[in-house]
Amino acid sequence: MRRVSVAFLAALAASSIICVSANPVPASTTYDAVKPTKCIVKRDQANPTPFVIPSLQEWEGARGKWALKQTTRIVIDPAYADGGSHDSANTFMANPSSLKQYAATFQTDIKEATGFDVEVVVSSTYSADDIYLTLGAEASDPSLNQEGYLLDIGTKGISVQAVTSRGAFWGTRSLLQMLILADEDNYALPRGHARDFPNYNERKFMQDIARKPIPMSDLKEYATLTSFYKFNTLHQHYNDNPGMQNKALMPDWATKYVGFRLKSDNPTYAKYASEDLAYTKQDMREFQDFIKARGLDLIPEIDTPAHSLCFTKFHPDWTIQEDAARGDWMDLGNQEVWTFVEGLWTELVDWFDSSEISIGADEYDPTRGDLARKFVNHFHDYFAENFNRTIRMWGSDVRLPGTIEIDSDIHTDHWDWTYSNPVDLVKRGHKVSNLNAPDSYLVPRSQSYWDYIDDRKMYELWEPWVFDILDKTNTSRNLSPNEPLLTGGGLANWNDFLSESVTRVELYDRISKAVGAIGEKMWTGSKNTDKISYDKWAPLAKKLRENIPGITLTRRPESKGQFVISYDFEDGAAKDSSDNGYDGELHNGAQVIDAGEGHGKAVQLGANSYISTPLESIRYPYAVGLWVKPSGNQTANAVILESGDGKLLISNSTAPTVTFEQDGNQYDTQIILQPDQWSHIAFSADGVKTTVFHNQRRITFVNYFNSRWDQLRNETMVATGPIRNIGSASGNSMTGLVDGFFVLDRATYAGEMAFLGRHYANALP
């Protein structure tokens, strides 16, 4: 063998690249599973760290690219296809997902993101075009934690080797994000090697689904959204009510809105379920199967003994019989309450896979501190003895003074310094998760918390160990970043102002804009945010956010210009004259006729006829308008426009006034459309309000009444524009003529609306 000098190797390294395989294999089209390639590359020739959220902990760049191809496969190591020995220890969930299930999710995501149909196979060999998923990383990297993974993008293909199946899934999230940001001509990814792992074990999205009914389809999209950023825990709050005063100041307490979202088929408990929306045992089974395939645990919460109006309104005798007490406080001096809560959990606990349950236990009567502490400790023991599960609670001990010590095994979600002290909790042996308000509290339409999270502040200043963002160096106000009892943190969404204050589409918009920065800091901390400014990070973060596979709630249709849709019907059909080609279809007898009166051609609608578009809805900013000539006979709630997100009605059940309907709530505009006359009706939304125009003049805003006891005022709301159908597919269309339908991808004002109205008609009414 010819000996190669050190000088020669140095010269070669200076001019190009040397790659040394830990397990060399002969040149071939397929390869056995090998350890990652070690690459020595001149610094100025190495691929820079690829942008993903959260950032990769470590990256060693190589040269060149790996490209996704039609022949690419996702190859699963047969030794770990059905899971690994570490999987069960790394999750709250029973029966965690396997590599096979995670690969199926990744396969679907690649298809939506790139259009490529990749095959999933189980094999111990893979080719240079393939993506290989395997476990066992702890053997070569003992310091890698339970959700860590090693990612190698090299000449022999891509390999993801993790400690657990969930860790491998996080590797696929990094690859998916790289593909989304890659050049669409070849979907080429930079070669190199990553060692990636989370700083914290719990990365959580907590959501109040009690005070706003949220369809199961939306909950699945939140799971898809948060797992995209490597969140690993969902925490769902199933029961609550509006903010309460004491009974003396709120004598009608039992009439307030309540939400309890779990519907048992046991008559004893079925009556408590909300009529507007509740989930069955089968619903929750399907939901947990869905989220497990996306790396997520579920922590269920039924909040007692406070926030319990959904129970006490049926049993006023279960409340504290004092005028100074709130109607949603259960009387812990009444043994029936304890028996009921035990029975409720006995009925429902098997719905959930989680080994950890939240009992809430916050904001209770501070004069009964020891009784509340006894209640919490009792249920710690009750769950351990009867269900072999642990519990967690909201930080409350400061506002529940007493001599009984809360069991240190109880995991605490810290949320407010006036209710708990996280530094003191850790000293007393409690595990703590950081959901400190107001930093990570999102409460739509609130004046006390964030309406939209300040993601710049979170990106630049927050981390899970930071409990006082304005005084980060104060050790009496913050924990050490490496504190072993600090489990992590996350984002909390509370819907204190009930369903009518924010639509489900607007709620998603708020949450989607918050989770990227929070996910970054929970996984990687400040390692990369100290190097990359927010202004450089935000544009790429926006591109990722707007292209997450499986998400529909963005409701921002693609448009080549400011007009998204424009129908004038002059060609005898609903042909889109914008540049987008969103042509409509006429259904059930809808027909184009000569309308006269300066309108040329228009569409005649009967009660069962409608015009469909290819789009569902549009989120702000937007403007939507059309001409209508209603016939003299209209049924109540007849539909002008509709989608799955809401409707524009010509009237409501109590008044002949144009009405918006969103998420089951109605918003009256006081506008009356005269029969047998042409009128122009339009509306435009920015991020604060929805303006309604009648005959090109601004008439009103879409308002709701904020009924919270300390607010009691009208406020504007942002409607989601329903553009799926002109008329209704369900058989209750406005009857009459329609013309000049347009959708604009920005908000507008009265002067421009007058121009837009005239564009579609030669004469005004």
PDB file of N, CA and C in Angstrom, residues 71-77 81 98-110 117-123 130-131 133:
ATOM      1  N   THR A  71     -37.661   8.589  -6.438  1.00  0.00           N
ATOM      2  CA  THR A  71     -37.278   7.264  -5.943  1.00  0.00           C
ATOM      3  C   THR A  71     -37.016   7.243  -4.437  1.00  0.00           C
ATOM      4  N   THR A  72     -37.095   8.398  -3.788  1.00  0.00           N
ATOM      5  CA  THR A  72     -36.825   8.461  -2.351  1.00  0.00           C
ATOM      6  C   THR A  72     -37.826   7.613  -1.576  1.00  0.00           C
ATOM      7  N   ARG A  73     -37.316   6.903  -0.575  1.00  0.00           N
ATOM      8  CA  ARG A  73     -38.159   6.116   0.319  1.00  0.00           C
ATOM      9  C   ARG A  73     -37.872   6.519   1.770  1.00  0.00           C
ATOM     10  N   ILE A  74     -38.829   6.307   2.634  1.00  0.00           N
ATOM     11  CA  ILE A  74     -38.590   6.358   4.078  1.00  0.00           C
ATOM     12  C   ILE A  74     -38.367   4.912   4.509  1.00  0.00           C
ATOM     13  N   VAL A  75     -37.158   4.616   4.951  1.00  0.00           N
ATOM     14  CA  VAL A  75     -36.783   3.244   5.297  1.00  0.00           C
ATOM     15  C   VAL A  75     -36.701   3.128   6.821  1.00  0.00           C
ATOM     16  N   ILE A  76     -37.393   2.154   7.375  1.00  0.00           N
ATOM     17  CA  ILE A  76     -37.451   1.958   8.822  1.00  0.00           C
ATOM     18  C   ILE A  76     -36.611   0.742   9.198  1.00  0.00           C
ATOM     19  N   ASP A  77     -35.760   0.916  10.167  1.00  0.00           N
ATOM     20  CA  ASP A  77     -34.941  -0.180  10.674  1.00  0.00           C
ATOM     21  C   ASP A  77     -35.857  -1.248  11.275  1.00  0.00           C
ATOM     22  N   ALA A  81     -38.855  -1.032  14.312  1.00  0.00           N
ATOM     23  CA  ALA A  81     -40.038  -0.575  13.573  1.00  0.00           C
ATOM     24  C   ALA A  81     -41.250  -0.402  14.476  1.00  0.00           C
ATOM     25  N   SER A  98     -44.873   4.273  17.367  1.00  0.00           N
ATOM     26  CA  SER A  98     -43.676   3.586  16.896  1.00  0.00           C
ATOM     27  C   SER A  98     -43.095   4.306  15.690  1.00  0.00           C
ATOM     28  N   LEU A  99     -41.928   3.845  15.253  1.00  0.00           N
ATOM     29  CA  LEU A  99     -41.331   4.394  14.036  1.00  0.00           C
ATOM     30  C   LEU A  99     -42.259   4.237  12.844  1.00  0.00           C
ATOM     31  N   LYS A 100     -42.996   3.135  12.780  1.00  0.00           N
ATOM     32  CA  LYS A 100     -43.922   2.931  11.661  1.00  0.00           C
ATOM     33  C   LYS A 100     -44.976   4.028  11.623  1.00  0.00           C
ATOM     34  N   GLN A 101     -45.549   4.348  12.778  1.00  0.00           N
ATOM     35  CA  GLN A 101     -46.598   5.366  12.821  1.00  0.00           C
ATOM     36  C   GLN A 101     -46.031   6.749  12.523  1.00  0.00           C
ATOM     37  N   TYR A 102     -44.879   7.042  13.061  1.00  0.00           N
ATOM     38  CA  TYR A 102     -44.260   8.340  12.783  1.00  0.00           C
ATOM     39  C   TYR A 102     -43.870   8.462  11.309  1.00  0.00           C
ATOM     40  N   ALA A 103     -43.409   7.365  10.720  1.00  0.00           N
ATOM     41  CA  ALA A 103     -43.046   7.388   9.301  1.00  0.00           C
ATOM     42  C   ALA A 103     -44.256   7.667   8.432  1.00  0.00           C
ATOM     43  N   ALA A 104     -45.411   7.117   8.811  1.00  0.00           N
ATOM     44  CA  ALA A 104     -46.637   7.362   8.043  1.00  0.00           C
ATOM     45  C   ALA A 104     -47.020   8.842   8.087  1.00  0.00           C
ATOM     46  N   THR A 105     -46.869   9.470   9.262  1.00  0.00           N
ATOM     47  CA  THR A 105     -47.127  10.907   9.373  1.00  0.00           C
ATOM     48  C   THR A 105     -46.168  11.689   8.486  1.00  0.00           C
ATOM     49  N   PHE A 106     -44.899  11.333   8.532  1.00  0.00           N
ATOM     50  CA  PHE A 106     -43.874  12.015   7.729  1.00  0.00           C
ATOM     51  C   PHE A 106     -44.159  11.849   6.240  1.00  0.00           C
ATOM     52  N   GLN A 107     -44.581  10.683   5.839  1.00  0.00           N
ATOM     53  CA  GLN A 107     -44.910  10.408   4.438  1.00  0.00           C
ATOM     54  C   GLN A 107     -46.011  11.355   3.952  1.00  0.00           C
ATOM     55  N   THR A 108     -47.075  11.495   4.750  1.00  0.00           N
ATOM     56  CA  THR A 108     -48.180  12.389   4.396  1.00  0.00           C
ATOM     57  C   THR A 108     -47.711  13.837   4.320  1.00  0.00           C
ATOM     58  N   ASP A 109     -46.862  14.231   5.265  1.00  0.00           N
ATOM     59  CA  ASP A 109     -46.360  15.606   5.281  1.00  0.00           C
ATOM     60  C   ASP A 109     -45.504  15.919   4.054  1.00  0.00           C
ATOM     61  N   ILE A 110     -44.648  14.983   3.668  1.00  0.00           N
ATOM     62  CA  ILE A 110     -43.809  15.201   2.485  1.00  0.00           C
ATOM     63  C   ILE A 110     -44.684  15.373   1.245  1.00  0.00           C
ATOM     64  N   ASP A 117     -44.599  11.531  -3.785  1.00  0.00           N
ATOM     65  CA  ASP A 117     -45.134  10.330  -3.141  1.00  0.00           C
ATOM     66  C   ASP A 117     -43.970   9.434  -2.749  1.00  0.00           C
ATOM     67  N   VAL A 118     -43.595   9.469  -1.493  1.00  0.00           N
ATOM     68  CA  VAL A 118     -42.490   8.629  -1.040  1.00  0.00           C
ATOM     69  C   VAL A 118     -43.051   7.349  -0.436  1.00  0.00           C
ATOM     70  N   GLU A 119     -42.365   6.265  -0.664  1.00  0.00           N
ATOM     71  CA  GLU A 119     -42.787   4.970  -0.152  1.00  0.00           C
ATOM     72  C   GLU A 119     -42.190   4.752   1.233  1.00  0.00           C
ATOM     73  N   VAL A 120     -42.927   4.078   2.105  1.00  0.00           N
ATOM     74  CA  VAL A 120     -42.418   3.678   3.408  1.00  0.00           C
ATOM     75  C   VAL A 120     -42.156   2.182   3.383  1.00  0.00           C
ATOM     76  N   VAL A 121     -40.932   1.777   3.734  1.00  0.00           N
ATOM     77  CA  VAL A 121     -40.570   0.364   3.739  1.00  0.00           C
ATOM     78  C   VAL A 121     -39.815   0.057   5.034  1.00  0.00           C
ATOM     79  N   VAL A 122     -39.836  -1.207   5.407  1.00  0.00           N
ATOM     80  CA  VAL A 122     -39.049  -1.691   6.540  1.00  0.00           C
ATOM     81  C   VAL A 122     -37.896  -2.506   5.983  1.00  0.00           C
ATOM     82  N   SER A 123     -36.671  -2.051   6.239  1.00  0.00           N
ATOM     83  CA  SER A 123     -35.504  -2.723   5.676  1.00  0.00           C
ATOM     84  C   SER A 123     -34.258  -2.319   6.461  1.00  0.00           C
ATOM     85  N   ASP A 130     -32.533   7.689  -0.039  1.00  0.00           N
ATOM     86  CA  ASP A 130     -33.509   7.371   0.995  1.00  0.00           C
ATOM     87  C   ASP A 130     -33.309   8.165   2.277  1.00  0.00           C
ATOM     88  N   ILE A 131     -34.351   8.104   3.132  1.00  0.00           N
ATOM     89  CA  ILE A 131     -34.326   8.649   4.488  1.00  0.00           C
ATOM     90  C   ILE A 131     -34.495   7.465   5.438  1.00  0.00           C
ATOM     91  N   LEU A 133     -34.697   5.716   9.185  1.00  0.00           N
ATOM     92  CA  LEU A 133     -35.074   5.970  10.575  1.00  0.00           C
ATOM     93  C   LEU A 133     -34.672   4.780  11.435  1.00  0.00           C
TER      94      LEU A 133
END
